[in-house]
mmCIF file of C-alpha atoms and ligand atoms in Angstrom:
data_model
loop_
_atom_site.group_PDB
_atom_site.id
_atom_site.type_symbol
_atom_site.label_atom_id
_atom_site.label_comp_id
_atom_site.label_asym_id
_atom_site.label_seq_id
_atom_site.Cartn_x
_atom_site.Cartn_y
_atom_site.Cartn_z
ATOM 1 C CA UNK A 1 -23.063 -16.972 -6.697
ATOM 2 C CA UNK A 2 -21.543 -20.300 -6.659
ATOM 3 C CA UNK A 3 -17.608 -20.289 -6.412
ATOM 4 C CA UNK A 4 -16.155 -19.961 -2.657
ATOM 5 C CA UNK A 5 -14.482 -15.901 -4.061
ATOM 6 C CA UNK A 6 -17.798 -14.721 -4.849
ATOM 7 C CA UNK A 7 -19.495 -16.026 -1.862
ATOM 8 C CA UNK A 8 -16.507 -14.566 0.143
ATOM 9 C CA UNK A 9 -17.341 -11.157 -1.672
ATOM 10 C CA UNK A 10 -21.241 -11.384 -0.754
ATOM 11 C CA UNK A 11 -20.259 -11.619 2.978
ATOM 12 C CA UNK A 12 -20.641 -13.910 5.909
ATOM 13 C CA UNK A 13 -22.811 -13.612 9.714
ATOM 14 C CA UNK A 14 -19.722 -15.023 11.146
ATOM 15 C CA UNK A 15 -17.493 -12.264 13.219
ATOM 16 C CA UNK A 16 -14.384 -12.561 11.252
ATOM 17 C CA UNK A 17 -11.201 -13.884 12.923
ATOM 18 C CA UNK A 18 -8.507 -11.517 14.098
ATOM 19 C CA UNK A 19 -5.428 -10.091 11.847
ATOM 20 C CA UNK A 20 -2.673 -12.082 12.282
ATOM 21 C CA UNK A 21 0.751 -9.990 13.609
ATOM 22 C CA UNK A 22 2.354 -9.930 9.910
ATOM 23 C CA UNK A 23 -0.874 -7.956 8.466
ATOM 24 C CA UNK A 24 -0.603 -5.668 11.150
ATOM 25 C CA UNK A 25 2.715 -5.096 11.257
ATOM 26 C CA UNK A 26 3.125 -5.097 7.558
ATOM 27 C CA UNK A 27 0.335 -2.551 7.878
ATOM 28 C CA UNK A 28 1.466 0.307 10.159
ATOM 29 C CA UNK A 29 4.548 -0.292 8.617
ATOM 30 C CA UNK A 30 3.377 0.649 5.149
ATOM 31 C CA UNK A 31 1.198 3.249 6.339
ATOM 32 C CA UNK A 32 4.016 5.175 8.185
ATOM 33 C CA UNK A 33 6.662 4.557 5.492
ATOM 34 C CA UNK A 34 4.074 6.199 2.976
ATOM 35 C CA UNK A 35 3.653 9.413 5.190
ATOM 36 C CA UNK A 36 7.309 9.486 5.565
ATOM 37 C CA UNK A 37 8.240 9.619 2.236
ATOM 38 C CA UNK A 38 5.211 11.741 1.350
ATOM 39 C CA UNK A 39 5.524 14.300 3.711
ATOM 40 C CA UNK A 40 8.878 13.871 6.016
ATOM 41 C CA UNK A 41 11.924 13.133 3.619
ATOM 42 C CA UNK A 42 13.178 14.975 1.448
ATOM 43 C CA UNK A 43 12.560 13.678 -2.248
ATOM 44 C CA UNK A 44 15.363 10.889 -3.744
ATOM 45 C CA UNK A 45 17.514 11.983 -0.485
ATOM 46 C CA UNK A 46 18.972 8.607 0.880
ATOM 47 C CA UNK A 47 16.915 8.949 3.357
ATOM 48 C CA UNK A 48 13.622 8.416 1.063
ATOM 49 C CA UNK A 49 15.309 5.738 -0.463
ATOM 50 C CA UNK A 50 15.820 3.618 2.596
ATOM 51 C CA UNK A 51 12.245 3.791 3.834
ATOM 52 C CA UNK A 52 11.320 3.166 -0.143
ATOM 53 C CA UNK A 53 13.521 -0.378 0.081
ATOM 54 C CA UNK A 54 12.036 -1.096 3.290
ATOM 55 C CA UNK A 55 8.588 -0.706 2.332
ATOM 56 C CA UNK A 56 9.357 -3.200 -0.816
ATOM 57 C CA UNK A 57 10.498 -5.925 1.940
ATOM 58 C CA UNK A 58 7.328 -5.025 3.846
ATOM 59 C CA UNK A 59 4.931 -5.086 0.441
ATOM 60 C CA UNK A 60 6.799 -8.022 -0.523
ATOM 61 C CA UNK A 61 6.268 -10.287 2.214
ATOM 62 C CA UNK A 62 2.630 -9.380 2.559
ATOM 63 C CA UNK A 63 2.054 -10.182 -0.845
ATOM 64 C CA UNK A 64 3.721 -13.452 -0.209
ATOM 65 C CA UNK A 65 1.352 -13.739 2.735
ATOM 66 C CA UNK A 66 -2.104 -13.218 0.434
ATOM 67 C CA UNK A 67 -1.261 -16.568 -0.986
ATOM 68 C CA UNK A 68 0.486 -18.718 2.243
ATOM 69 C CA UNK A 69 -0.991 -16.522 5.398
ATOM 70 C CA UNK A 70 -3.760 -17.601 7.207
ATOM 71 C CA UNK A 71 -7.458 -18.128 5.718
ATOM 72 C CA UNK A 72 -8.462 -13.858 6.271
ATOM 73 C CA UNK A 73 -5.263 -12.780 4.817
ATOM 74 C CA UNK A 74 -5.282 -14.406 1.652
ATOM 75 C CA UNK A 75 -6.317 -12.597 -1.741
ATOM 76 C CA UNK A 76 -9.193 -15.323 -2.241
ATOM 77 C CA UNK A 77 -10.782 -13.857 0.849
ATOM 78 C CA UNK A 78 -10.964 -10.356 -0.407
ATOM 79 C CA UNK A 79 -11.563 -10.659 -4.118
ATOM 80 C CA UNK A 80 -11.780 -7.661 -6.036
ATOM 81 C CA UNK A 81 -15.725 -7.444 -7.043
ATOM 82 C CA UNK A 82 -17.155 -4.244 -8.179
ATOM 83 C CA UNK A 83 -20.750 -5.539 -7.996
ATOM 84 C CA UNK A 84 -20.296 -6.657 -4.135
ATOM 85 C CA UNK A 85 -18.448 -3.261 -3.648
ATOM 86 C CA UNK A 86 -21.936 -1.648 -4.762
ATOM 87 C CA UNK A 87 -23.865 -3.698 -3.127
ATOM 88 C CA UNK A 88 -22.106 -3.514 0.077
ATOM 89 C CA UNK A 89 -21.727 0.492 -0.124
ATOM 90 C CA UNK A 90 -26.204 0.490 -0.881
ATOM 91 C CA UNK A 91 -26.446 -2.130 2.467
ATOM 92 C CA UNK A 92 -24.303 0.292 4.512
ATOM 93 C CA UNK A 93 -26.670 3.239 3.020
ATOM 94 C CA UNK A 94 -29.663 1.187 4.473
ATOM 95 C CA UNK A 95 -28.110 1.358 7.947
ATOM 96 C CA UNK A 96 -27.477 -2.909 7.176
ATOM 97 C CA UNK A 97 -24.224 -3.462 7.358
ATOM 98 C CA UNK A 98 -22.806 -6.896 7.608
ATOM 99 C CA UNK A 99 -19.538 -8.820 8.474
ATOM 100 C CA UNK A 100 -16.689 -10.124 6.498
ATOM 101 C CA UNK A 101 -14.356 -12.949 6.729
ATOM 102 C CA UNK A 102 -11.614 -10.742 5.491
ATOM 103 C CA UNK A 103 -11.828 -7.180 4.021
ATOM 104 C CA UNK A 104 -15.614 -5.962 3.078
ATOM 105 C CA UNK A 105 -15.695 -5.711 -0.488
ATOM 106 C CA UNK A 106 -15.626 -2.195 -0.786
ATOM 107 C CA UNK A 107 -12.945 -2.170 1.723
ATOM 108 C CA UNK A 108 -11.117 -4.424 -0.675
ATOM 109 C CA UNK A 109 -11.458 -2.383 -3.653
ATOM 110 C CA UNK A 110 -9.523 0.635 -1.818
ATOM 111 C CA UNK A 111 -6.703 -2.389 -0.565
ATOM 112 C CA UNK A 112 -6.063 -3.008 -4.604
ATOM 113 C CA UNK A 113 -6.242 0.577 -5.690
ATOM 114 C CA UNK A 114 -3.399 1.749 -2.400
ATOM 115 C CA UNK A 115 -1.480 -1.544 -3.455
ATOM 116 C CA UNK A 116 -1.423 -1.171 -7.137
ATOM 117 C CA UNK A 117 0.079 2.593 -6.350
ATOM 118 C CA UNK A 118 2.679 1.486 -4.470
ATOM 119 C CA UNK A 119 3.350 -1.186 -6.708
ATOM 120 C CA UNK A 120 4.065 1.745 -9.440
ATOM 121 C CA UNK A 121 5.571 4.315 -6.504
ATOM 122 C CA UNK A 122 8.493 2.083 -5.811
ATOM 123 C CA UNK A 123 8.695 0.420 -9.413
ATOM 124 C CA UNK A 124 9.248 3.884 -10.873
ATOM 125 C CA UNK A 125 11.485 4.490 -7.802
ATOM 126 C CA UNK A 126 13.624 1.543 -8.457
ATOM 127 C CA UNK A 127 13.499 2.694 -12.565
ATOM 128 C CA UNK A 128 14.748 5.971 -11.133
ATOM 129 C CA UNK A 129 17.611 4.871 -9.434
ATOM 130 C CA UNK A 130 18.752 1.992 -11.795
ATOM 131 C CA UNK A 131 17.814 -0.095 -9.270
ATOM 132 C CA UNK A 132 20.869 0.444 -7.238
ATOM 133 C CA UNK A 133 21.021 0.296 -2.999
ATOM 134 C CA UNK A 134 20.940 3.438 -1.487
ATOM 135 C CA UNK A 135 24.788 2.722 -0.031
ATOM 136 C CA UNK A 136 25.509 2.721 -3.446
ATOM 137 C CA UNK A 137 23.864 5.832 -4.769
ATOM 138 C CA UNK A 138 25.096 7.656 -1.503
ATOM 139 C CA UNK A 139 28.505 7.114 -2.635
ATOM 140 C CA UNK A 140 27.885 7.859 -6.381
ATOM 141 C CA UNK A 141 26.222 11.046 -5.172
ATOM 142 C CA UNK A 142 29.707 11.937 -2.871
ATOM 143 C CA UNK A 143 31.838 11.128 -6.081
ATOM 144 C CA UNK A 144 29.825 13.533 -8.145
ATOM 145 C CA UNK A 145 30.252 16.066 -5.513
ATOM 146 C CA UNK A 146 33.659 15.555 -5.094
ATOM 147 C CA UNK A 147 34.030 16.073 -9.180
ATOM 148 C CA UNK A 148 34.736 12.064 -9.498
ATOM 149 C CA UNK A 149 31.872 11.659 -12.178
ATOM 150 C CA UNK A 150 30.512 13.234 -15.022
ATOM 151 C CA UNK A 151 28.099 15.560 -13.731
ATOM 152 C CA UNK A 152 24.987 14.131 -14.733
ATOM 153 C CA UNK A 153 20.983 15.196 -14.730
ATOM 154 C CA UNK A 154 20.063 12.641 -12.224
ATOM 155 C CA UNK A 155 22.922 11.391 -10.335
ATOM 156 C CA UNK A 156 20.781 8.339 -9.063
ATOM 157 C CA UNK A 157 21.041 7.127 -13.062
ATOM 158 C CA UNK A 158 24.098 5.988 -14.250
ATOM 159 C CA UNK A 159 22.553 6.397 -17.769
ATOM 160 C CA UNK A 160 22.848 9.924 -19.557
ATOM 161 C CA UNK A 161 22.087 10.210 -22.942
ATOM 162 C CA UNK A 162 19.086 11.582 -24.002
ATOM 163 C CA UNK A 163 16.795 8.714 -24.358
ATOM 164 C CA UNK A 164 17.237 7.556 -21.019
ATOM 165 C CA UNK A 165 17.116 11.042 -19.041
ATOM 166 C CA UNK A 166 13.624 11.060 -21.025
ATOM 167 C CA UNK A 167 12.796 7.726 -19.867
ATOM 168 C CA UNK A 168 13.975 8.713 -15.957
ATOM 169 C CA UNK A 169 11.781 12.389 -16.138
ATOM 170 C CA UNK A 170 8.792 10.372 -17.283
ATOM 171 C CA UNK A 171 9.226 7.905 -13.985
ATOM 172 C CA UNK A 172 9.928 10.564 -12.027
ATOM 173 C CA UNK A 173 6.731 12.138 -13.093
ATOM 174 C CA UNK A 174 4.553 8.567 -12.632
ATOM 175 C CA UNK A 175 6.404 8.039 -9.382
ATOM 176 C CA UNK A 176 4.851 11.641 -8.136
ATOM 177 C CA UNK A 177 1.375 11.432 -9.244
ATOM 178 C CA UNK A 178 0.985 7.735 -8.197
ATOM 179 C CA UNK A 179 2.481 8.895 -4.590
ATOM 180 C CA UNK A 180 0.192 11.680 -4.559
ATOM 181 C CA UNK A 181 -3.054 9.456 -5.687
ATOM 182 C CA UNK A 182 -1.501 7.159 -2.599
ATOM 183 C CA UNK A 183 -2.122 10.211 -0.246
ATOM 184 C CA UNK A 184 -5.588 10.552 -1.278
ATOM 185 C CA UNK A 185 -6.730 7.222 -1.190
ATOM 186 C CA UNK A 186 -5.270 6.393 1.573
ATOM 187 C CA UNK A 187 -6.820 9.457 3.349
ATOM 188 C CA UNK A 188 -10.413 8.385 1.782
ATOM 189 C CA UNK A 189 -9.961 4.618 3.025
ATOM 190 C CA UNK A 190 -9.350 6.167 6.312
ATOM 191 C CA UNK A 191 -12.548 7.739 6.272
ATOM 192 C CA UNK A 192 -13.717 4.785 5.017
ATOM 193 C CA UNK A 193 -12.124 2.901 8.145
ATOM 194 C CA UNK A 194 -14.342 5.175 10.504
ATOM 195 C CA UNK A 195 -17.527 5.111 8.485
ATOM 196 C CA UNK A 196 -17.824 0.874 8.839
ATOM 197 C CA UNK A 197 -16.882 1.500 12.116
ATOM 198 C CA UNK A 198 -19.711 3.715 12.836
ATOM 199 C CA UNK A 199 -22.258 1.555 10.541
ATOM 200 C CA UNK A 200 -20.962 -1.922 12.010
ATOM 201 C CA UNK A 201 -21.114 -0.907 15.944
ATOM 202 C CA UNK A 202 -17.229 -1.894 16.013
ATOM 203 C CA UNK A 203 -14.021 -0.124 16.029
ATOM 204 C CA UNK A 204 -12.065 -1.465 13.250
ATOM 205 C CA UNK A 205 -8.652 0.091 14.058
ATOM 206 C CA UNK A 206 -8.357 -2.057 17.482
ATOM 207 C CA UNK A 207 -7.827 -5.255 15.484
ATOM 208 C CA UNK A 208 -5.710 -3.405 13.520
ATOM 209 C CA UNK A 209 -3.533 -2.666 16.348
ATOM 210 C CA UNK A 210 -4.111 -5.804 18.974
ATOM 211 C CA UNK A 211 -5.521 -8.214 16.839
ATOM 212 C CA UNK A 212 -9.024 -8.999 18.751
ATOM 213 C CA UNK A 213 -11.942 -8.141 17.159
ATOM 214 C CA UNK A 214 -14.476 -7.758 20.176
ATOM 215 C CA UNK A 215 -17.430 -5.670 19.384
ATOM 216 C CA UNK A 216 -17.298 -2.386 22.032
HETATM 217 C C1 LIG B 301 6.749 4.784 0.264
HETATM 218 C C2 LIG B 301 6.784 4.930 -1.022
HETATM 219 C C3 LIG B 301 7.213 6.231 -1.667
HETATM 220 C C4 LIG B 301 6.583 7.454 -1.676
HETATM 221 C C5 LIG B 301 5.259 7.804 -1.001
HETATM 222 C C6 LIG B 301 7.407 8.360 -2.446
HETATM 223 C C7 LIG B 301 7.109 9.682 -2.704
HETATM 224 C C8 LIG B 301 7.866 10.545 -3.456
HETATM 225 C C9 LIG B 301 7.528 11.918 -3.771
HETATM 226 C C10 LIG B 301 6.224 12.615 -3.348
HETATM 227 C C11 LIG B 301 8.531 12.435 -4.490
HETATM 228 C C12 LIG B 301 8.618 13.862 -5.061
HETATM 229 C C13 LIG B 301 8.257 13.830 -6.521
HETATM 230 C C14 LIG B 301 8.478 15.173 -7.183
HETATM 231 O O1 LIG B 301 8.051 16.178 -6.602
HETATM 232 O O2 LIG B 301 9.059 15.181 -8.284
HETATM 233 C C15 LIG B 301 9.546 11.417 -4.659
HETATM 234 C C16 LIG B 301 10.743 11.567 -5.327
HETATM 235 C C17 LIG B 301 11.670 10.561 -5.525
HETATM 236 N N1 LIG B 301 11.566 9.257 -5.069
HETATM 237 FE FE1 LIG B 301 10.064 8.476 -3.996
HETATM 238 N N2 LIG B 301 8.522 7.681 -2.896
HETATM 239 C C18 LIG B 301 8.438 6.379 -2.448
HETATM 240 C C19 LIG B 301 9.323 5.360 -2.683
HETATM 241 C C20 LIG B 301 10.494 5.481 -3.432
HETATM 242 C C21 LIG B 301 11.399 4.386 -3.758
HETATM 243 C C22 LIG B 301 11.162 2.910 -3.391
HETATM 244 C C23 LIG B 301 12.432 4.922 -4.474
HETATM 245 C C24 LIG B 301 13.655 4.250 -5.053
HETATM 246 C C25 LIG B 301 14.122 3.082 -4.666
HETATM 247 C C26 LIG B 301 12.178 6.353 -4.614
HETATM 248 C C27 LIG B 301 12.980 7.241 -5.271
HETATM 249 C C28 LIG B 301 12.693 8.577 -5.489
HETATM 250 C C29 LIG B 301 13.564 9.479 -6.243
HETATM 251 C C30 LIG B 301 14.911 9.135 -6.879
HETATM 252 C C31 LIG B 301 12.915 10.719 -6.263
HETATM 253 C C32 LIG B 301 13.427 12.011 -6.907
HETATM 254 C C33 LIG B 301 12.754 12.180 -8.241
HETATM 255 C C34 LIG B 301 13.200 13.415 -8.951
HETATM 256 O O3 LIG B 301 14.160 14.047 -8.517
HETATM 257 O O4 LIG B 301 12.502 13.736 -9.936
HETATM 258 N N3 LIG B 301 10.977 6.655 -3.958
HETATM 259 N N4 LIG B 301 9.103 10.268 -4.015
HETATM 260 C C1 LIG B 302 -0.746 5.990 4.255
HETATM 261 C C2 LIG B 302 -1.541 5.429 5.130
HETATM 262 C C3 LIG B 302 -2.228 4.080 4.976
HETATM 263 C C4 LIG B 302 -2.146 3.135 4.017
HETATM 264 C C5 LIG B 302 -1.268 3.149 2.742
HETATM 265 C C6 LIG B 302 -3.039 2.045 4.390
HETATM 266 C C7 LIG B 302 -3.224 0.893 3.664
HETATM 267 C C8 LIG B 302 -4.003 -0.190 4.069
HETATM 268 C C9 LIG B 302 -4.011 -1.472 3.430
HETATM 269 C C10 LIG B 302 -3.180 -1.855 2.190
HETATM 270 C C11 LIG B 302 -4.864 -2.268 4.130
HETATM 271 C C12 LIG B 302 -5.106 -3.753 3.907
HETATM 272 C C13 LIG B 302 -4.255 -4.494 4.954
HETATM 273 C C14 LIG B 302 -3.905 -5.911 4.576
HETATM 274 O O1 LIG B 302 -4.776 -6.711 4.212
HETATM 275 O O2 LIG B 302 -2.704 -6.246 4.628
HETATM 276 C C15 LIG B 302 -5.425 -1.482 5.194
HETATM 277 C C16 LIG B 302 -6.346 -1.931 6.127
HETATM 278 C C17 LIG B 302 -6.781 -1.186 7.210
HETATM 279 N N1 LIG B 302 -6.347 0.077 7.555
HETATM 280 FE FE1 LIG B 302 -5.023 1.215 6.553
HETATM 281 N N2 LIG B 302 -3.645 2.362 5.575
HETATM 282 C C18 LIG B 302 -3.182 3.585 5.968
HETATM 283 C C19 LIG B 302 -3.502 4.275 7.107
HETATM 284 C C20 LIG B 302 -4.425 3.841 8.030
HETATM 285 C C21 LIG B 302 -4.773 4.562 9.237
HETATM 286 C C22 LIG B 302 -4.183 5.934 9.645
HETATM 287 C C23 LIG B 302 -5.717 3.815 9.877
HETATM 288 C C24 LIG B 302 -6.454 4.107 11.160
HETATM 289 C C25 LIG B 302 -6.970 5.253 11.458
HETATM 290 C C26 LIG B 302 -5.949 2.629 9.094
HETATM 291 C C27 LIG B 302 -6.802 1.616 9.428
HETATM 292 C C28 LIG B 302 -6.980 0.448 8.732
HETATM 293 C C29 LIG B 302 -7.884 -0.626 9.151
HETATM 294 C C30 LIG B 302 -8.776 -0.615 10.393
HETATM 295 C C31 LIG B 302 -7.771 -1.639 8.197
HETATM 296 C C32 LIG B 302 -8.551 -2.970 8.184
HETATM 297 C C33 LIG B 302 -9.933 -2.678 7.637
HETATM 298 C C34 LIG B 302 -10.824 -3.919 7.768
HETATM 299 O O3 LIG B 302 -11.157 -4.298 8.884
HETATM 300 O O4 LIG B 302 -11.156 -4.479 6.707
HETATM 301 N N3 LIG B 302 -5.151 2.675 7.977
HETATM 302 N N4 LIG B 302 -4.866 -0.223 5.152
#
């Protein structure tokens, strides 16, 4: 254990420093675009495909952030280590918990896995839609309805021969079951959320939400 990631992924004494207003915002933000979509709009409606391009400017800047933002936010703070997830996950089992500088490590496991899902959610949803704004697709989708187009399979695709409807059904499939895997992991981490709450004596959603980190 000898480079500054892995000792980063063993853990630290210190009580980490509070989450700076872009990782919460960015947060909720995520979180309540993801519910939207998943639950609340109605599927490739221009509704869904605002809050989609939103949550792209949100994911975009906080990826920007992992490698400019302040020392907890960056990637290098949470690396992605199996091993320390393990070991973490059989310390918590032992009722010995410890604290992070950043994410725990099993914590950050579960931050790759709901990132790398979105990641294919909206790249699937921008392969969907040809990667065109949603004031654009509205108005495509009024000129097919006025009879102004060729009728196509998926008016959000300007292409329509075969190869490329095949292409857009096979996104369209990708884009659902990553969205659904979203759901559930995001429902798990939540679980996860109040289980190192429970084992570390703290309530982890407060910094979340104010940014202080006192124990209760
Ligand atoms: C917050 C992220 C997102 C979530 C959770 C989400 C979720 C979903 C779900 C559950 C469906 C229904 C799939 C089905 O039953 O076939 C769907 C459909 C769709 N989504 Fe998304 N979506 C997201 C972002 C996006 C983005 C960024 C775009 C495009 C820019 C997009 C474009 C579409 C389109 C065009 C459909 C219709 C697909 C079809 O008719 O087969 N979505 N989305
Ligand atoms: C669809 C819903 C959600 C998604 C996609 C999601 C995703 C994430 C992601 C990506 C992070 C890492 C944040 C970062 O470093 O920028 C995170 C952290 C966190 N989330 Fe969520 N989240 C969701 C819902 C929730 C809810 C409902 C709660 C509270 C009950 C919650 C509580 C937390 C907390 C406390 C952390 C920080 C954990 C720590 O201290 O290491 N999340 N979440």
């Amino acid at each position: 254990m000898d480079t500054a990631d892995e000792k980063a992924a063993e853990g630290a004494v210190q009580p980490p420093n509070p989450w700076d207003p872009l990782v919460r915002i960015s947060h909720w933000a995520i979180a309540a675009a993801v519910i939207t979509n998943g639950f609340i709009t109605k599927p490739g409606s221009t509704a869904h495909l605002w809050v989609g391009w939103a949550v792209i400017g949100v994911f975009a800047s906080r990826l920007i952030w992992g490698v400019v933002g302040p020392a907890e936010a960056r990637f290098n703070a949470f690396p992605p280590s199996p091993a320390a997830a393990v070991r973490h996950i059989g310390n918590l089992l032992r009722g010995g918990a410890r604290e992070y500088p950043s994410h725990n490590p099993a914590g950050a496991i579960m931050v790759y896995a709901l990132w790398a899902c979105l990641t294919l959610v909206t790249a699937t949803g921008l392969f969907m839609t040809d990667g065109k704004s949603p004031t654009t697709i509205a108005e495509d989708r009024a000129a097919v309805a006025a009879g102004n187009w060729p009728v196509l399979v998926n008016p959000c695709s300007e292409s329509n021969d075969g190869e490329s409807q095949f292409y857009t059904r096979v996104a369209g499939e990708v884009h659902e079951l990553a969205a659904n895997l979203l759901l559930v992991l995001a429902t798990v981490h939540v679980g996860g959320v109040f289980v190192e709450s429970r084992a570390l004596g703290r309530n982890l959603i407060r910094p979340m939400i104010a940014g202080k980190r006192r124990r209760n």
